[in-house]
XYZ file of N, CA, C and O in Angstrom:
332
model
N -140.488 106.297 -71.835
C -139.997 106.664 -70.510
C -141.018 106.327 -69.431
O -140.669 105.779 -68.397
N -142.283 106.654 -69.695
C -143.331 106.371 -68.705
C -143.508 104.874 -68.515
O -143.742 104.411 -67.391
N -143.373 104.114 -69.607
C -143.501 102.663 -69.496
C -142.396 102.084 -68.624
O -142.637 101.193 -67.803
N -141.187 102.579 -68.808
C -140.053 102.096 -68.023
C -140.244 102.428 -66.543
O -140.011 101.578 -65.671
N -140.693 103.642 -66.267
C -140.946 104.034 -64.878
C -142.030 103.177 -64.242
O -141.933 102.786 -63.082
N -143.063 102.885 -65.033
C -144.149 102.062 -64.514
C -143.645 100.667 -64.155
O -143.928 100.147 -63.075
N -142.874 100.059 -65.051
C -142.342 98.729 -64.773
C -141.378 98.746 -63.595
O -141.379 97.818 -62.770
N -140.560 99.795 -63.489
C -139.660 99.919 -62.334
C -140.449 99.975 -61.037
O -140.068 99.351 -60.038
N -141.554 100.718 -61.050
C -142.379 100.813 -59.843
C -143.037 99.479 -59.502
O -143.143 99.120 -58.327
N -143.463 98.727 -60.515
C -144.024 97.405 -60.239
C -142.969 96.489 -59.621
O -143.242 95.754 -58.670
N -141.747 96.519 -60.164
C -140.682 95.682 -59.611
C -140.303 96.113 -58.194
O -140.050 95.273 -57.329
N -140.278 97.421 -57.959
C -139.989 97.898 -56.591
C -141.061 97.431 -55.617
O -140.762 97.096 -54.481
N -142.307 97.448 -56.061
C -143.386 96.961 -55.198
C -143.188 95.479 -54.870
O -143.350 95.060 -53.729
N -142.821 94.686 -55.887
C -142.610 93.260 -55.647
C -141.446 93.010 -54.693
O -141.478 92.074 -53.894
N -140.414 93.851 -54.777
C -139.244 93.678 -53.917
C -139.489 94.161 -52.489
O -139.017 93.557 -51.539
N -140.213 95.276 -52.336
C -140.347 95.899 -51.016
C -141.727 95.728 -50.394
O -141.868 95.944 -49.202
N -142.710 95.368 -51.182
C -144.098 95.238 -50.724
C -144.637 96.568 -50.185
O -145.495 96.597 -49.309
N -144.127 97.681 -50.733
C -144.565 99.019 -50.353
C -145.694 99.442 -51.301
O -145.514 99.510 -52.515
N -146.867 99.731 -50.758
C -148.045 100.072 -51.563
C -147.872 101.374 -52.344
O -148.562 101.595 -53.334
N -146.962 102.227 -51.923
C -146.719 103.479 -52.638
C -146.289 103.202 -54.077
O -146.785 103.830 -55.016
N -145.390 102.233 -54.255
C -144.924 101.898 -55.602
C -146.044 101.307 -56.448
O -146.150 101.580 -57.643
N -146.898 100.518 -55.828
C -148.024 99.937 -56.551
C -148.993 101.028 -56.996
O -149.466 101.018 -58.136
N -149.274 101.979 -56.136
C -150.175 103.080 -56.499
C -149.598 103.929 -57.621
O -150.325 104.343 -58.530
N -148.294 104.207 -57.570
C -147.654 104.982 -58.643
C -147.721 104.243 -59.973
O -148.027 104.823 -61.014
N -147.435 102.950 -59.936
C -147.449 102.156 -61.161
C -148.864 102.064 -61.728
O -149.055 102.170 -62.942
N -149.847 101.886 -60.875
C -151.231 101.812 -61.352
C -151.687 103.133 -61.952
O -152.413 103.155 -62.940
N -151.254 104.239 -61.357
C -151.597 105.554 -61.902
C -150.996 105.727 -63.302
O -151.660 106.203 -64.223
N -149.741 105.308 -63.465
C -149.096 105.411 -64.768
C -149.769 104.489 -65.784
O -149.926 104.844 -66.950
N -150.171 103.304 -65.344
C -150.852 102.369 -66.243
C -152.192 102.943 -66.710
O -152.540 102.831 -67.891
N -152.923 103.591 -65.816
C -154.190 104.220 -66.205
C -153.960 105.291 -67.269
O -154.729 105.404 -68.220
N -152.901 106.092 -67.111
C -152.610 107.135 -68.100
C -152.245 106.527 -69.457
O -152.648 107.043 -70.500
N -151.506 105.428 -69.444
C -151.136 104.766 -70.701
C -152.386 104.227 -71.390
O -152.561 104.377 -72.609
N -153.287 103.623 -70.620
C -154.513 103.087 -71.205
C -155.435 104.195 -71.713
O -156.102 104.032 -72.734
N -155.462 105.328 -71.022
C -156.245 106.468 -71.505
C -155.704 106.946 -72.845
O -156.465 107.252 -73.766
N -154.381 107.034 -72.947
C -153.766 107.474 -74.202
C -154.050 106.514 -75.338
O -154.350 106.924 -76.469
N -153.989 105.216 -75.045
C -154.280 104.216 -76.081
C -155.740 104.287 -76.494
O -156.064 104.216 -77.686
N -156.610 104.434 -75.529
C -158.037 104.532 -75.844
C -158.362 105.772 -76.644
O -159.177 105.744 -77.567
N -157.711 106.873 -76.310
C -157.920 108.123 -77.042
C -157.449 107.967 -78.485
O -158.093 108.446 -79.419
N -156.325 107.272 -78.677
C -155.811 107.036 -80.027
C -156.744 106.181 -80.862
O -156.952 106.428 -82.045
N -157.340 105.176 -80.226
C -158.284 104.319 -80.936
C -159.534 105.103 -81.323
O -160.073 104.934 -82.414
N -159.980 105.981 -80.438
C -161.157 106.800 -80.759
C -160.912 107.677 -81.981
O -161.836 107.949 -82.748
N -159.687 108.129 -82.158
C -159.389 109.030 -83.277
C -159.469 108.345 -84.631
O -159.742 109.004 -85.642
N -159.240 107.029 -84.684
C -159.251 106.356 -85.988
C -160.598 105.734 -86.324
O -160.774 105.199 -87.405
N -161.550 105.809 -85.405
C -162.880 105.265 -85.678
C -163.612 106.102 -86.718
O -163.436 107.317 -86.790
N -164.450 105.443 -87.523
C -165.303 106.222 -88.434
C -166.252 107.103 -87.627
O -166.662 106.742 -86.529
N -166.582 108.225 -88.150
C -167.471 109.186 -87.502
C -166.897 109.711 -86.191
O -167.646 110.076 -85.288
N -165.574 109.746 -86.068
C -164.973 110.223 -84.825
C -165.331 111.676 -84.504
O -165.426 112.008 -83.322
N -165.546 112.566 -85.484
C -165.981 113.921 -85.109
C -167.329 113.941 -84.391
O -167.652 114.883 -83.688
N -168.111 112.886 -84.565
C -169.398 112.798 -83.876
C -169.264 112.015 -82.571
O -169.797 112.412 -81.543
N -168.537 110.899 -82.629
C -168.471 110.011 -81.461
C -167.624 110.575 -80.326
O -167.975 110.394 -79.159
N -166.533 111.250 -80.635
C -165.654 111.762 -79.577
C -166.361 112.809 -78.713
O -166.358 112.678 -77.486
N -166.992 113.836 -79.297
C -167.706 114.784 -78.428
C -168.819 114.122 -77.615
O -169.030 114.458 -76.444
N -169.516 113.152 -78.225
C -170.572 112.454 -77.497
C -169.984 111.691 -76.308
O -170.515 111.761 -75.190
N -168.889 110.955 -76.541
C -168.271 110.180 -75.459
C -167.712 111.083 -74.366
O -167.807 110.762 -73.179
N -167.119 112.212 -74.756
C -166.593 113.136 -73.755
C -167.715 113.719 -72.894
O -167.581 113.818 -71.668
N -168.820 114.077 -73.537
C -169.961 114.629 -72.801
C -170.560 113.578 -71.875
O -170.880 113.859 -70.725
N -170.689 112.363 -72.378
C -171.257 111.278 -71.581
C -170.350 110.926 -70.399
O -170.828 110.697 -69.279
N -169.042 110.882 -70.638
C -168.099 110.564 -69.565
C -168.119 111.650 -68.493
O -168.059 111.349 -67.296
N -168.215 112.895 -68.922
C -168.276 113.994 -67.955
C -169.546 113.894 -67.114
O -169.511 114.110 -65.903
N -170.640 113.536 -67.751
C -171.910 113.396 -67.042
C -171.837 112.268 -66.007
O -172.405 112.377 -64.924
N -171.111 111.201 -66.330
C -170.970 110.062 -65.425
C -169.821 110.223 -64.440
O -169.620 109.370 -63.573
N -169.032 111.287 -64.602
C -167.919 111.533 -63.690
C -166.694 110.688 -63.980
O -165.914 110.383 -63.084
N -166.524 110.300 -65.245
C -165.386 109.471 -65.656
C -164.402 110.346 -66.426
O -164.782 111.075 -67.339
N -163.132 110.244 -66.067
C -162.085 111.013 -66.745
C -161.448 110.144 -67.821
O -160.746 109.187 -67.506
N -161.716 110.449 -69.097
C -161.164 109.640 -70.177
C -160.101 110.390 -70.982
O -159.514 109.821 -71.897
N -159.837 111.631 -70.623
C -158.846 112.421 -71.354
C -157.483 112.236 -70.690
O -157.335 112.439 -69.486
N -156.461 111.846 -71.478
C -155.122 111.661 -70.903
C -154.555 112.975 -70.366
O -154.855 114.056 -70.883
N -153.728 112.882 -69.339
C -153.184 114.095 -68.723
C -152.259 114.851 -69.683
O -152.192 116.064 -69.624
N -151.555 114.135 -70.569
C -150.674 114.834 -71.512
C -151.491 115.727 -72.440
O -151.032 116.772 -72.856
N -152.715 115.321 -72.767
C -153.560 116.136 -73.637
C -154.096 117.354 -72.893
O -154.225 118.427 -73.459
N -154.398 117.171 -71.620
C -154.889 118.287 -70.812
C -153.818 119.351 -70.620
O -154.120 120.529 -70.468
N -152.551 118.937 -70.642
C -151.445 119.865 -70.403
C -151.091 120.686 -71.638
O -150.343 121.653 -71.528
N -151.609 120.303 -72.808
C -151.279 121.042 -74.026
C -151.818 122.463 -73.950
O -152.980 122.688 -73.626
N -150.966 123.402 -74.255
C -151.367 124.803 -74.284
C -151.490 125.199 -75.748
O -150.489 125.338 -76.454
N -152.707 125.356 -76.223
C -152.908 125.655 -77.633
C -152.531 127.083 -77.995
O -152.483 127.425 -79.173
N -152.254 127.913 -77.006
C -151.783 129.257 -77.286
C -150.293 129.249 -77.613
O -149.766 130.215 -78.154
N -149.616 128.160 -77.273
C -148.197 128.012 -77.562
C -148.022 127.652 -79.042
O -148.698 126.770 -79.556
N -147.121 128.314 -79.735
C -146.919 128.101 -81.167
C -146.476 126.678 -81.482
O -146.782 126.151 -82.541
N -145.746 126.015 -80.570
C -145.263 124.649 -80.827
C -146.409 123.659 -80.927
O -146.305 122.656 -81.611
N -147.514 123.888 -80.244
C -148.617 122.941 -80.186
C -149.679 123.163 -81.247
O -150.617 122.389 -81.346
N -149.564 124.221 -82.040
C -150.559 124.515 -83.055
C -150.303 123.687 -84.306
O -149.165 123.416 -84.661
N -151.392 123.302 -84.972
C -151.267 122.613 -86.246
C -150.838 123.597 -87.317
O -151.242 124.751 -87.324
N -150.038 123.112 -88.234
C -149.549 123.980 -89.305
C -150.211 123.647 -90.612
O -150.611 122.610 -90.903
């Protein structure tokens, strides 16, 4: 769904030349790339060591590498807990 919205916004920008659509599409693209990068980090060897290090380093540098969908997870909710 997010991919479709992003492409729609890119096409709207090309048709109307309105920067609002370009900004929306770029924001969605950044979130998609964050999610892909987060997924790649999970399959790396030594990920229990590398992920906390990268998160700490990114925070120190002021870089947001955590996808917004992950930030929205409420671990107190029973649906989001591992079984």
